[in-house]
Tab-separated table of C-alpha atoms in Angstrom:
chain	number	residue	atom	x	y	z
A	2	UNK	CA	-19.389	-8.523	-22.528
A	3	UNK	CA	-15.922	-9.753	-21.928
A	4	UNK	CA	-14.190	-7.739	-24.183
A	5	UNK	CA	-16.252	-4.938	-22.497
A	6	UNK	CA	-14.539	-5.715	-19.381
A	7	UNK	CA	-11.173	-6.260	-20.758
A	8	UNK	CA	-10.937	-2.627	-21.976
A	9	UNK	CA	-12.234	-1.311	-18.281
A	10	UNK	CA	-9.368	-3.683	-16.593
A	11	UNK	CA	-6.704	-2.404	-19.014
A	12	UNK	CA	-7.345	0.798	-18.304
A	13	UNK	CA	-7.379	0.874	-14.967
A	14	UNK	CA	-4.170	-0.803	-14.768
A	15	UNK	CA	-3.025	1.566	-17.492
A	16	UNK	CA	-3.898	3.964	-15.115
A	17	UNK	CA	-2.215	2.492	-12.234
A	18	UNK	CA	1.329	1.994	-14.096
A	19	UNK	CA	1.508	5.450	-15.680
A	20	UNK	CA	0.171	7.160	-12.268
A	21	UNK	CA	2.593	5.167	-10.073
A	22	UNK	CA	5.772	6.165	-12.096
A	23	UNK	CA	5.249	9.711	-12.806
A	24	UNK	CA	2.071	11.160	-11.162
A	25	UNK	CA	-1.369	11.876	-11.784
A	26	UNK	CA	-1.226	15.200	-13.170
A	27	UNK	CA	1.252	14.301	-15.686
A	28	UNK	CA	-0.927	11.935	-17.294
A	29	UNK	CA	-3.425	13.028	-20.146
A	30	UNK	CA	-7.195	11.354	-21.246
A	31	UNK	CA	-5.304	10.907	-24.448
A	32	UNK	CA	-2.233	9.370	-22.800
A	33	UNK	CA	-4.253	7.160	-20.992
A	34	UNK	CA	-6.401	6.086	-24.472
A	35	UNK	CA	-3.131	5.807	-26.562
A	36	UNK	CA	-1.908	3.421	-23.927
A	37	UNK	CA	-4.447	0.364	-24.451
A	38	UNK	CA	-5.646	1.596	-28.047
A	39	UNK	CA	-9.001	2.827	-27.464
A	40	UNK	CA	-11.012	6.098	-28.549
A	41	UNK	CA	-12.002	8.439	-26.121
A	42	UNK	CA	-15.561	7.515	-26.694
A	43	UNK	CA	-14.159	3.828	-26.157
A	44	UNK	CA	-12.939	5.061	-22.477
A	45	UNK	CA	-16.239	7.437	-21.846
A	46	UNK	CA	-18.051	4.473	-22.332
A	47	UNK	CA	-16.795	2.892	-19.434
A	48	UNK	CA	-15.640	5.868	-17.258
A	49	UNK	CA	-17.446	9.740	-16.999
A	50	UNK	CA	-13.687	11.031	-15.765
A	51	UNK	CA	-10.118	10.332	-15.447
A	52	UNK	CA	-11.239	11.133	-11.527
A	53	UNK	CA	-13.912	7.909	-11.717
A	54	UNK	CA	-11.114	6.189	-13.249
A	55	UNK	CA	-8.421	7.207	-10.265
A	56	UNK	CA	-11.243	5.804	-8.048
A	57	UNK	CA	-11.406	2.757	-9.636
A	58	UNK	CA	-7.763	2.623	-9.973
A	59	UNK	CA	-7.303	3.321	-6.137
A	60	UNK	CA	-9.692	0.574	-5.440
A	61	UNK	CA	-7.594	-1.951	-7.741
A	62	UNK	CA	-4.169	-0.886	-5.906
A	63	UNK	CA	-5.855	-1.636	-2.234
A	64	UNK	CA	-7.517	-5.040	-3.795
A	65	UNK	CA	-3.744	-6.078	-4.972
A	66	UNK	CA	-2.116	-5.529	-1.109
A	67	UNK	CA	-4.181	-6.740	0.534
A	68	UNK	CA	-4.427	-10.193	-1.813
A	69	UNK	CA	-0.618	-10.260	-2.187
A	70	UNK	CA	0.835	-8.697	0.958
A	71	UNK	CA	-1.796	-8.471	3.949
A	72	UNK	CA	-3.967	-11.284	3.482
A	73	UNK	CA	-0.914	-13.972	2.988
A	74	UNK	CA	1.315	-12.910	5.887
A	75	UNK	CA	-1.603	-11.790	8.803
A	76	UNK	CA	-3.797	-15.090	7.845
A	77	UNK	CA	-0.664	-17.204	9.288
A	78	UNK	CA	0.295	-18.700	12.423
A	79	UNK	CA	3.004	-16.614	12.897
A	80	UNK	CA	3.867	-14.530	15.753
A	81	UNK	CA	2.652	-10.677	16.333
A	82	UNK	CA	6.077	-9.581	15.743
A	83	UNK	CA	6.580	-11.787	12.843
A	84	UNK	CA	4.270	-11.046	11.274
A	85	UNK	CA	4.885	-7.266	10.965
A	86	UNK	CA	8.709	-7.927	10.135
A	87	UNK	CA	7.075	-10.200	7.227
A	88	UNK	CA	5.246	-6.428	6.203
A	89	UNK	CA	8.137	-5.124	6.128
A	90	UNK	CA	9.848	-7.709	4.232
A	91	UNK	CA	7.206	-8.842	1.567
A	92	UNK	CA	6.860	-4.492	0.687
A	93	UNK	CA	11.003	-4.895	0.596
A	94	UNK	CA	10.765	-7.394	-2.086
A	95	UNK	CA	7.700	-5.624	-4.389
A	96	UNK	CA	10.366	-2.338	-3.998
A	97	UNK	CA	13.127	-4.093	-5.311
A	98	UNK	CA	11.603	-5.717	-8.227
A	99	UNK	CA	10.022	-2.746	-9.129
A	100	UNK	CA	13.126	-1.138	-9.564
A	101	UNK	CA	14.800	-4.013	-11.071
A	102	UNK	CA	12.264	-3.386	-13.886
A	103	UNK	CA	12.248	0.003	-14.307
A	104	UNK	CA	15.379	1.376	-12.864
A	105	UNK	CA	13.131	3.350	-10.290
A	106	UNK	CA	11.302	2.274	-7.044
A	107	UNK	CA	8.181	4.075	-7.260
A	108	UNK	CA	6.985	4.265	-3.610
A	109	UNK	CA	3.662	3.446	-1.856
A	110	UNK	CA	1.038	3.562	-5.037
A	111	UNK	CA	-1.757	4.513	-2.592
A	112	UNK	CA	0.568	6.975	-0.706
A	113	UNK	CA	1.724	8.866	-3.537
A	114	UNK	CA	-1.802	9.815	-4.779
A	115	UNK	CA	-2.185	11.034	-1.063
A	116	UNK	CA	0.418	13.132	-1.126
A	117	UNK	CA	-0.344	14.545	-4.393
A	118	UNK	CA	-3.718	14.897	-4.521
A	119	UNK	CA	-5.396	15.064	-0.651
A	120	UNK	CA	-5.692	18.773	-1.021
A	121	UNK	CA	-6.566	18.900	-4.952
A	122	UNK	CA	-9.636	16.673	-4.839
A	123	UNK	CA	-11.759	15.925	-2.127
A	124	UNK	CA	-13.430	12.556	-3.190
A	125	UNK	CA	-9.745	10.749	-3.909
A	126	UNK	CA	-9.099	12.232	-0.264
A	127	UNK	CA	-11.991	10.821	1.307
A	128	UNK	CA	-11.069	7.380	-0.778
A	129	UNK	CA	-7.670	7.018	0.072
A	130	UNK	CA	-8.797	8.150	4.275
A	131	UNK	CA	-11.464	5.298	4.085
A	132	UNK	CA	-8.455	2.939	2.978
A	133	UNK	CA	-5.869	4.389	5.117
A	134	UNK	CA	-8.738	3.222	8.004
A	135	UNK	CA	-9.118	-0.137	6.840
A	136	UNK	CA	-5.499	-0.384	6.610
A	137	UNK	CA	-5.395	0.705	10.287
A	138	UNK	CA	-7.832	-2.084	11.345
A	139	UNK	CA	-5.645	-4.649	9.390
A	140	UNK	CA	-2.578	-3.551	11.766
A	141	UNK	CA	-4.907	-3.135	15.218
A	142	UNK	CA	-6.481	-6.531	14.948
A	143	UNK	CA	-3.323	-7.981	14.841
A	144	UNK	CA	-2.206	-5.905	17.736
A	145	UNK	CA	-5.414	-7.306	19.316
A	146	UNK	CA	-4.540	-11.014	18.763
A	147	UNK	CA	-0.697	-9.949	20.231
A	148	UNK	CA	-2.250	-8.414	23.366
A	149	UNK	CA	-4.723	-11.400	24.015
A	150	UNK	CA	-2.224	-14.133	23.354
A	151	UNK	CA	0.394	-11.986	26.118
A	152	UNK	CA	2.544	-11.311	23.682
A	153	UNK	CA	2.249	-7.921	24.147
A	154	UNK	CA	1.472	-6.073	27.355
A	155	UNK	CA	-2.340	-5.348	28.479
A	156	UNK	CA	-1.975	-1.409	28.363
A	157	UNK	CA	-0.690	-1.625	24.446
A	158	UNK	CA	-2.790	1.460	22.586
A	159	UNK	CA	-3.518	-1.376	19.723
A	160	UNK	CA	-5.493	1.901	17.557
A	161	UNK	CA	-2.012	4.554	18.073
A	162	UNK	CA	0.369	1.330	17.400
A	163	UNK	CA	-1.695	0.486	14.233
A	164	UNK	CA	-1.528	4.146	13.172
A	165	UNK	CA	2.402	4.733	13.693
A	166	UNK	CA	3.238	1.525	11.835
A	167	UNK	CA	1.396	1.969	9.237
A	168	UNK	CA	3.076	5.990	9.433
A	169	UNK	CA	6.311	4.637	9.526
A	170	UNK	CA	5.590	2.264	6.582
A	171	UNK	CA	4.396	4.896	4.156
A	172	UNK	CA	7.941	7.056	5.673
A	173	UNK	CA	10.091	4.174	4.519
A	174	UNK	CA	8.708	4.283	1.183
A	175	UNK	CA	8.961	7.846	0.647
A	176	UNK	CA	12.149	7.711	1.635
A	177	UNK	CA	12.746	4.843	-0.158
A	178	UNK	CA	11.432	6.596	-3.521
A	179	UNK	CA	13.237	9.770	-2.399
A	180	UNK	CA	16.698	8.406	-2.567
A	181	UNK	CA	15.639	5.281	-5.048
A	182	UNK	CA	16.776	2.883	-2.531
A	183	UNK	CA	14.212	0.049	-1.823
A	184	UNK	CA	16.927	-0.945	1.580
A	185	UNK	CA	15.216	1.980	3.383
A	186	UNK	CA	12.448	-1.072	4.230
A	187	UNK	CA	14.986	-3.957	5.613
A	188	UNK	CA	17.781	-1.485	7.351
A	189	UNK	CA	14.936	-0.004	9.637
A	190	UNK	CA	12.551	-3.270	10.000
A	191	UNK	CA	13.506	-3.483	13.481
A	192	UNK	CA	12.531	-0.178	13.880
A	193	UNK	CA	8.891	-1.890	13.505
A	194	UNK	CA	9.074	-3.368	16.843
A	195	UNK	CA	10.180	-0.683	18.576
A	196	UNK	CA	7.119	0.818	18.161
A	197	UNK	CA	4.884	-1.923	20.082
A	198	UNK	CA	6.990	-3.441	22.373
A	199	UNK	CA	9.848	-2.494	25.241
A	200	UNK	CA	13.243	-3.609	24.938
A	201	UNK	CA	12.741	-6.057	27.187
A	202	UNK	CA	10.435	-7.869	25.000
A	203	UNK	CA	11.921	-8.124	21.979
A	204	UNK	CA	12.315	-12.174	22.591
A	205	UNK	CA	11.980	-12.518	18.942
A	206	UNK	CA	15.742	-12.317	16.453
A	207	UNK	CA	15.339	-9.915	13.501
A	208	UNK	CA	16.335	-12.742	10.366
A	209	UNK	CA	20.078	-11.945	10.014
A	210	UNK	CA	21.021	-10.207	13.553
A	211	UNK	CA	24.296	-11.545	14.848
């Protein structure tokens, strides 16, 4: 049963590696079974497509940020503002070790299937929207705590705040992937704020402003 398991888990991560640095189209059944070693009766045994896999693949990628990025920094104590100039910072860091490894920075995993695929397959789409959402709801109920604790003013529009960070997020690493430069995330993190708040409430010091 394990091993069973093991072969699933290595090819959806498989998956998730080849996908993320070159793109979904690009990458064969055959690829994908040459990769971990197994038959293609080995990987129909445990998925019916390469789209079932994507799926599963897609789930795994959401699973990892929010255990390693969104979970870790919204679960603190920390400010409203802090805590989306940690985002920023923590999605800095996975950027820049990715392309200390691999000489490229790859861009938002989840975003680049979008991009590729939204208008090729409807069920990814739908995935990726229902993801998108919960990814929203991650950013509003912060926005929520921020307005209740006075923060941030009573008239904020927590719902088109969440939405335009989140935008500007997947922008940054577009950009980021576009000219292979992971600093696209820290030179705009203020930028973050800007998009909540007034001028006149930016109490809080971006780490490293003079």
């Amino acid at each position: 049963m394990g091993k069973k398991t093991d072969i699933r888990e290595q090819l959806i991560e498989s998956a998730i590696e080849l996908m993320s640095s070159r793109s979904y189209a690009s990458v064969g059944l055959q690829e994908l079974c040459n990769s971990i070693d197994v038959t293609k009766g080995g990987f129909y045994h445990h998925f019916k497509s390469k789209r079932e896999l994507t799926l599963a693949a897609i789930d795994s990628i959401w699973q990892f940020y929010q255990n390693d990025f969104l979970e870790p920094v919204f679960k603190t104590d920390a400010s409203t503002y802090e805590k989306f100039n940690r985002i920023v910072g923590v999605f800095y860091e996975h950027y820049f070790s990715e392309k200390e490894k691999s000489g490229h920075m790859n861009g938002c995993r989840l975003g680049n299937l979008a991009v590729e695929l939204s208008t090729q397959d409807e069920e990814i789409r739908e995935k990726l929207e229902t993801i998108f959402q919960q990814w929203v709801s991650y950013f509003e109920r912060v926005l929520k705590e921020g307005v209740y604790s006075g923060e941030l003013p009573e008239n904020t529009d927590t719902e088109t705040s969440a939405r335009s960070i989140l935008a500007f997020l997947e922008g940054l690493a577009l950009m980021g992937k576009t000219f292979n430069a992971p600093g696209f995330m820290n030179s705009l993190q203020r930028a973050v704020l800007n998009l909540i708040m007034d001028e006149n409430q930016q109490k809080i010091k971006v780490e490293g402003d003079v």
